CSV table of C-alpha atoms and ligand atoms in Angstrom, one decimal:
chain,number,residue,atom,x,y,z
A,1,MET,CA,-64.6,104.6,-75.1
A,2,ARG,CA,-61.3,102.7,-75.2
A,3,SER,CA,-60.2,99.3,-76.5
A,4,LEU,CA,-57.6,96.8,-75.1
A,5,ILE,CA,-56.0,94.6,-77.9
A,6,SER,CA,-52.4,94.5,-76.7
A,7,VAL,CA,-50.5,95.3,-73.5
A,8,MET,CA,-47.9,97.0,-75.8
A,9,ASP,CA,-50.5,99.9,-76.2
A,10,LEU,CA,-50.7,100.5,-72.5
A,11,ARG,CA,-48.7,103.1,-70.5
A,12,LYS,CA,-47.7,102.3,-66.9
A,13,GLU,CA,-50.3,104.9,-65.5
A,14,GLU,CA,-53.0,103.1,-67.5
A,15,VAL,CA,-52.0,99.7,-66.1
A,16,GLU,CA,-52.0,101.2,-62.6
A,17,GLU,CA,-55.5,102.5,-63.2
A,18,ILE,CA,-56.7,99.0,-64.3
A,19,LEU,CA,-55.1,97.3,-61.3
A,20,SER,CA,-56.6,99.9,-59.0
A,21,LEU,CA,-60.1,99.3,-60.6
A,22,GLY,CA,-59.4,95.6,-60.1
A,23,SER,CA,-58.8,96.0,-56.4
A,24,GLU,CA,-61.9,98.2,-56.1
A,25,ALA,CA,-64.0,95.5,-57.9
A,26,LYS,CA,-62.7,92.9,-55.5
A,27,GLN,CA,-63.9,94.9,-52.5
A,28,VAL,CA,-67.2,96.4,-53.6
A,29,GLN,CA,-69.9,95.8,-56.1
A,30,GLY,CA,-69.5,99.3,-57.5
A,31,GLU,CA,-71.7,101.3,-59.9
A,32,LYS,CA,-73.6,99.6,-62.8
A,33,LEU,CA,-73.1,100.3,-66.4
A,34,SER,CA,-75.7,100.0,-69.1
A,35,GLY,CA,-75.8,98.5,-72.6
A,36,GLU,CA,-74.9,95.2,-74.2
A,37,ALA,CA,-71.7,93.3,-74.7
A,38,ILE,CA,-71.0,90.4,-77.1
A,39,LEU,CA,-68.6,87.5,-76.5
A,40,LEU,CA,-67.3,86.4,-79.9
A,41,PHE,CA,-65.3,83.3,-79.1
A,42,LEU,CA,-64.0,81.3,-82.1
A,43,GLU,CA,-61.6,79.2,-80.0
A,44,PRO,CA,-62.4,77.1,-76.9
A,45,SER,CA,-62.2,78.8,-73.4
A,46,THR,CA,-63.6,78.0,-69.9
A,47,ARG,CA,-62.1,80.6,-67.5
A,48,THR,CA,-61.8,83.6,-69.8
A,49,ARG,CA,-65.3,83.3,-71.2
A,50,LEU,CA,-67.0,82.6,-67.9
A,51,SER,CA,-65.1,85.3,-66.0
A,52,PHE,CA,-65.9,87.9,-68.7
A,53,GLU,CA,-69.5,86.8,-68.6
A,54,LYS,CA,-69.6,87.2,-64.8
A,55,ALA,CA,-67.8,90.5,-65.0
A,56,CYS,CA,-70.4,91.8,-67.6
A,57,LYS,CA,-73.3,90.7,-65.4
A,58,ARG,CA,-71.7,92.3,-62.3
A,59,LEU,CA,-71.6,95.5,-64.2
A,60,GLY,CA,-75.2,95.2,-65.4
A,61,LEU,CA,-74.3,94.7,-69.0
A,62,GLU,CA,-76.5,92.4,-71.0
A,63,VAL,CA,-74.4,89.6,-72.5
A,64,TYR,CA,-74.8,87.8,-75.8
A,65,SER,CA,-72.5,85.0,-77.1
A,66,VAL,CA,-71.4,83.8,-80.5
A,67,ILE,CA,-69.3,80.6,-79.9
A,68,GLY,CA,-67.2,78.4,-82.1
A,69,GLU,CA,-68.3,77.7,-85.7
A,70,SER,CA,-71.6,79.6,-85.2
A,71,SER,CA,-70.6,82.9,-86.7
A,72,SER,CA,-70.8,83.9,-90.4
A,73,ILE,CA,-67.0,84.2,-90.4
A,74,VAL,CA,-67.1,80.5,-91.4
A,75,LYS,CA,-69.1,81.5,-94.4
A,76,GLY,CA,-66.4,83.9,-95.5
A,77,GLU,CA,-67.5,87.1,-93.9
A,78,SER,CA,-64.6,89.4,-93.1
A,79,LEU,CA,-63.7,90.4,-89.6
A,80,TYR,CA,-64.3,94.0,-90.5
A,81,ASP,CA,-67.9,93.2,-91.7
A,82,THR,CA,-68.5,91.1,-88.6
A,83,PHE,CA,-67.5,94.0,-86.4
A,84,LYS,CA,-69.6,96.5,-88.4
A,85,THR,CA,-72.6,94.2,-88.0
A,86,ILE,CA,-72.0,94.1,-84.2
A,87,GLU,CA,-71.8,97.9,-84.3
A,88,ALA,CA,-75.0,98.2,-86.3
A,89,LEU,CA,-76.8,95.9,-83.8
A,90,GLY,CA,-76.1,98.5,-81.1
A,91,PHE,CA,-73.5,96.6,-78.9
A,92,ARG,CA,-71.2,98.7,-76.8
A,93,CYS,CA,-68.4,96.2,-76.6
A,94,VAL,CA,-67.0,93.1,-78.3
A,95,ILE,CA,-64.9,90.6,-76.3
A,96,PHE,CA,-63.2,88.4,-78.8
A,97,ARG,CA,-61.1,85.2,-78.8
A,98,PHE,CA,-59.5,84.1,-82.1
A,99,PRO,CA,-57.4,81.1,-83.1
A,100,PHE,CA,-55.5,83.5,-85.4
A,101,VAL,CA,-53.4,86.7,-84.8
A,102,PHE,CA,-55.5,89.9,-85.0
A,103,PHE,CA,-52.8,92.1,-86.4
A,104,PRO,CA,-52.6,94.7,-87.7
A,105,TYR,CA,-55.8,95.9,-86.0
A,106,ARG,CA,-55.7,99.7,-86.1
A,107,GLN,CA,-57.5,100.1,-89.4
A,108,ILE,CA,-60.4,98.0,-88.1
A,109,VAL,CA,-60.6,99.3,-84.6
A,110,ASP,CA,-60.5,102.9,-85.7
A,111,LYS,CA,-63.4,102.5,-88.1
A,112,VAL,CA,-65.9,100.7,-85.8
A,113,ARG,CA,-67.5,102.6,-82.9
A,114,ILE,CA,-67.4,99.9,-80.2
A,115,ALA,CA,-64.9,98.9,-77.5
A,116,PHE,CA,-62.7,95.9,-78.5
A,117,ILE,CA,-61.4,93.7,-75.8
A,118,ASN,CA,-59.0,90.9,-76.7
A,119,ALA,CA,-59.6,87.7,-74.8
A,120,GLY,CA,-56.7,85.9,-76.7
A,121,ASP,CA,-55.7,86.0,-80.4
A,122,GLY,CA,-53.6,83.2,-81.7
A,123,THR,CA,-50.0,83.4,-80.5
A,124,HIS,CA,-50.2,87.2,-80.2
A,125,GLN,CA,-51.8,88.6,-77.0
A,126,HIS,CA,-53.9,87.7,-74.0
A,127,PRO,CA,-53.8,91.1,-72.3
A,128,THR,CA,-56.3,90.3,-69.5
A,129,GLN,CA,-54.3,87.2,-68.5
A,130,GLY,CA,-51.1,89.2,-68.4
A,131,LEU,CA,-52.9,91.8,-66.1
A,132,ILE,CA,-54.3,89.0,-63.9
A,133,ASP,CA,-50.8,87.5,-63.4
A,134,LEU,CA,-49.4,90.9,-62.6
A,135,PHE,CA,-52.3,91.7,-60.2
A,136,THR,CA,-52.0,88.3,-58.5
A,137,LEU,CA,-48.3,88.6,-57.9
A,138,LYS,CA,-48.5,92.2,-56.7
A,139,GLU,CA,-51.4,91.2,-54.4
A,140,LYS,CA,-49.3,88.4,-52.9
A,141,LEU,CA,-45.9,90.1,-52.8
A,142,GLY,CA,-46.5,93.8,-52.9
A,143,ASP,CA,-43.5,95.4,-54.7
A,144,ILE,CA,-42.2,93.2,-57.5
A,145,LYS,CA,-39.2,95.3,-58.3
A,146,ASN,CA,-36.2,93.0,-59.0
A,147,LEU,CA,-38.4,89.9,-58.5
A,148,ARG,CA,-37.0,87.1,-60.6
A,149,VAL,CA,-39.9,85.6,-62.7
A,150,LEU,CA,-39.3,82.5,-64.8
A,151,TYR,CA,-41.6,81.4,-67.6
A,152,VAL,CA,-41.3,77.7,-68.3
A,153,GLY,CA,-42.5,75.6,-71.3
A,154,ASP,CA,-44.0,76.5,-74.6
A,155,ILE,CA,-42.8,80.0,-74.9
A,156,LEU,CA,-43.0,80.0,-78.7
A,157,HIS,CA,-46.8,79.8,-78.8
A,158,SER,CA,-47.6,81.7,-75.6
A,159,ARG,CA,-49.7,84.8,-75.8
A,160,VAL,CA,-49.7,84.7,-72.0
A,161,PHE,CA,-45.9,85.2,-72.0
A,162,ARG,CA,-46.1,87.9,-74.7
A,163,SER,CA,-48.6,89.8,-72.6
A,164,GLY,CA,-47.3,89.0,-69.1
A,165,ALA,CA,-43.6,89.6,-69.6
A,166,PRO,CA,-43.8,93.2,-70.8
A,167,LEU,CA,-46.2,94.0,-67.9
A,168,LEU,CA,-43.9,92.4,-65.2
A,169,LYS,CA,-40.9,94.2,-66.6
A,170,MET,CA,-42.9,97.5,-66.6
A,171,PHE,CA,-43.1,97.1,-62.8
A,172,GLY,CA,-39.4,96.2,-62.4
A,173,ALA,CA,-39.4,92.4,-62.4
A,174,LYS,CA,-36.6,90.5,-64.0
A,175,VAL,CA,-37.9,87.9,-66.5
A,176,SER,CA,-36.2,84.8,-67.8
A,177,VAL,CA,-37.5,81.8,-69.9
A,178,CYS,CA,-36.8,78.1,-69.9
A,179,GLY,CA,-38.0,75.5,-72.4
A,180,PRO,CA,-36.9,73.2,-75.2
A,181,LYS,CA,-34.9,75.0,-77.9
A,182,SER,CA,-37.7,74.2,-80.4
A,183,LEU,CA,-40.2,76.1,-78.2
A,184,ILE,CA,-38.1,79.3,-77.6
A,185,PRO,CA,-39.0,82.0,-80.2
A,186,GLU,CA,-36.2,83.1,-82.5
A,187,ASP,CA,-36.9,86.7,-81.6
A,188,ILE,CA,-36.7,86.1,-77.8
A,189,ASN,CA,-34.3,89.0,-77.4
A,190,VAL,CA,-37.1,91.4,-78.3
A,191,PHE,CA,-38.5,90.7,-74.9
A,192,GLU,CA,-35.3,91.7,-73.2
A,193,VAL,CA,-35.2,88.6,-71.0
A,194,GLU,CA,-32.4,88.2,-68.5
A,195,GLN,CA,-31.6,84.6,-69.5
A,196,VAL,CA,-32.7,81.8,-71.7
A,197,PHE,CA,-32.4,78.5,-69.8
A,198,PHE,CA,-32.5,75.0,-71.3
A,199,ASP,CA,-31.9,73.3,-67.9
A,200,LEU,CA,-34.9,73.8,-65.6
A,201,ASP,CA,-33.0,72.8,-62.5
A,202,LYS,CA,-30.5,75.6,-63.1
A,203,ALA,CA,-33.4,78.0,-63.9
A,204,LEU,CA,-35.1,77.2,-60.6
A,205,ASP,CA,-32.0,78.2,-58.7
A,206,TRP,CA,-32.3,81.6,-60.4
A,207,ALA,CA,-36.1,82.1,-60.0
A,208,ASP,CA,-38.1,83.6,-57.1
A,209,THR,CA,-41.5,82.9,-58.8
A,210,VAL,CA,-42.2,80.5,-61.7
A,211,ILE,CA,-45.0,80.7,-64.3
A,212,TRP,CA,-45.5,77.3,-66.0
A,213,LEU,CA,-47.2,77.6,-69.4
A,214,ARG,CA,-49.4,75.1,-71.2
A,215,LEU,CA,-47.8,72.9,-73.8
A,216,GLN,CA,-50.1,74.0,-76.7
A,217,LYS,CA,-50.6,70.6,-78.4
A,218,GLU,CA,-53.0,72.1,-81.0
A,219,ARG,CA,-50.3,74.5,-82.3
A,220,GLN,CA,-47.3,72.2,-82.7
A,221,GLU,CA,-47.8,71.5,-86.4
A,222,GLU,CA,-45.1,69.1,-87.6
A,223,ARG,CA,-43.1,69.5,-84.4
A,224,PHE,CA,-43.2,66.2,-82.4
A,225,ILE,CA,-43.1,66.5,-78.6
A,226,TYR,CA,-42.7,63.3,-76.6
A,227,GLU,CA,-44.7,64.3,-73.5
A,228,ARG,CA,-43.1,62.0,-71.0
A,229,SER,CA,-39.7,63.3,-71.8
A,230,TYR,CA,-41.0,66.9,-71.9
A,231,PHE,CA,-42.4,66.5,-68.4
A,232,ARG,CA,-39.2,65.0,-67.1
A,233,ARG,CA,-37.2,68.0,-68.5
A,234,PHE,CA,-39.6,70.9,-68.0
A,235,GLY,CA,-42.5,69.8,-65.8
A,236,LEU,CA,-43.2,70.6,-62.2
A,237,THR,CA,-42.4,67.4,-60.4
A,238,ALA,CA,-42.5,66.8,-56.6
A,239,GLN,CA,-38.7,67.1,-56.4
A,240,ARG,CA,-38.8,70.5,-58.2
A,241,TYR,CA,-41.7,71.6,-56.1
A,242,ASN,CA,-39.5,71.2,-53.0
A,243,LYS,CA,-36.9,73.4,-54.6
A,244,LEU,CA,-39.3,76.3,-55.4
A,245,LYS,CA,-38.4,79.4,-53.4
A,246,GLY,CA,-41.8,81.0,-53.8
A,247,PHE,CA,-45.1,80.6,-55.5
A,248,PHE,CA,-45.8,79.1,-58.9
A,249,MET,CA,-48.6,80.0,-61.4
A,250,HIS,CA,-50.2,78.6,-64.5
A,251,PRO,CA,-52.8,80.4,-66.6
A,252,GLY,CA,-54.7,77.2,-67.2
A,253,PRO,CA,-55.9,74.9,-68.6
A,254,VAL,CA,-53.2,72.7,-67.1
A,255,ASN,CA,-51.9,69.5,-68.9
A,256,ARG,CA,-51.6,67.3,-65.9
A,257,GLU,CA,-48.4,65.1,-65.9
A,258,VAL,CA,-47.1,67.2,-68.8
A,259,ASP,CA,-46.8,70.8,-67.5
A,260,ILE,CA,-47.4,70.0,-63.8
A,261,GLU,CA,-47.7,66.8,-61.7
A,262,GLY,CA,-51.5,66.4,-61.0
A,263,ASP,CA,-51.2,66.4,-57.2
A,264,LEU,CA,-49.4,69.8,-57.2
A,265,VAL,CA,-51.9,71.9,-59.2
A,266,TYR,CA,-53.7,73.1,-56.1
A,267,SER,CA,-50.8,72.7,-53.6
A,268,GLU,CA,-49.7,75.3,-51.0
A,269,LYS,CA,-47.3,77.1,-53.4
A,270,SER,CA,-49.8,77.2,-56.2
A,271,LEU,CA,-51.6,80.5,-57.2
A,272,VAL,CA,-53.7,78.8,-59.9
A,273,GLN,CA,-57.0,79.3,-58.1
A,274,GLU,CA,-56.1,82.9,-57.2
A,275,GLN,CA,-55.4,83.6,-60.9
A,276,VAL,CA,-58.9,82.3,-61.8
A,277,LYS,CA,-60.7,84.2,-59.1
A,278,ASN,CA,-58.8,87.4,-59.9
A,279,GLY,CA,-60.0,87.0,-63.5
A,280,ILE,CA,-63.4,88.2,-62.6
A,281,TYR,CA,-62.1,91.4,-60.9
A,282,ILE,CA,-59.5,92.3,-63.6
A,283,ARG,CA,-62.0,91.7,-66.4
A,284,THR,CA,-64.5,93.9,-64.5
A,285,ALA,CA,-61.8,96.5,-64.3
A,286,VAL,CA,-61.0,96.3,-68.0
A,287,LEU,CA,-64.7,96.6,-69.0
A,288,LYS,CA,-65.0,99.7,-66.8
A,289,TRP,CA,-61.8,101.2,-68.1
A,290,CYS,CA,-62.9,100.7,-71.7
A,291,LEU,CA,-66.5,101.8,-71.3
A,292,GLU,CA,-66.4,104.6,-68.8
A,293,SER,CA,-63.7,106.6,-70.6
B,301,CP,N1,-56.1,81.0,-69.4
B,301,CP,C1,-57.1,80.9,-70.3
B,301,CP,O1,-57.1,81.7,-71.3
B,301,CP,O2,-57.9,79.8,-70.1
B,301,CP,P1,-59.2,79.5,-71.0
B,301,CP,O3,-58.7,79.0,-72.3
B,301,CP,O4,-59.9,78.4,-70.3
B,301,CP,O5,-60.0,80.7,-71.2
């Protein structure tokens, strides 16, 4: 049994194994697993929760859910005790989403005999979204060596960037970021990005593929973002759409007229729906990878 909390714990061979299981899941139904999985979602989600639920059902796992404020964590129960309870109830796997960062996690994960799958924790990691984005790009383009991928927007709060960028770089892509100065992390150099752009039009001249990120309004704290001006400077407008050399992606949910002009969300150069569909196959792959080992 294995867990997936962070892409930083994955070796390239393991990522290749998950991608290959994802391709297999896309082609055939595959063998069933047995047992029960629990979705512990303390933060809202549509596509991650539903695609994990569908993936569990495809694999024959019985699925239970604890959503929002309905867990005893709100009564002060520790995460460790919550996971020990889930273990005692006989679940094989917990798929969790937290509004806070789950770090350090080793001392909990090593003491509970279930598989842990991170479906997004605060601003830390969203490993299955990173894997979906890598899978979707490789599926469309094949080899991504030297592909110039630009992340645009709220880099500071993005667990999608923190998961996707290391995976893309692992397969040879070149990664740059673009956003307002206040939304670029101070430690951006840790991610070994090629360039930090503050001018989106210059950044688009550099990029082959662009991943727009959601402006995370719920995490801005005292930072004030004037959305109309943000959209003018960093949004995907019709004029910028015409300049795009290749595809664009967005992990969703999209802030229409803030991240992307509404009419462009499902346009010809958009991979948004592919990302959502591939969510089922990559999450099926991750469940198999964790539970069959
Ligand atoms: N991309 C993503 O995590 O979307 P949801 O919040 O809808 O799950």
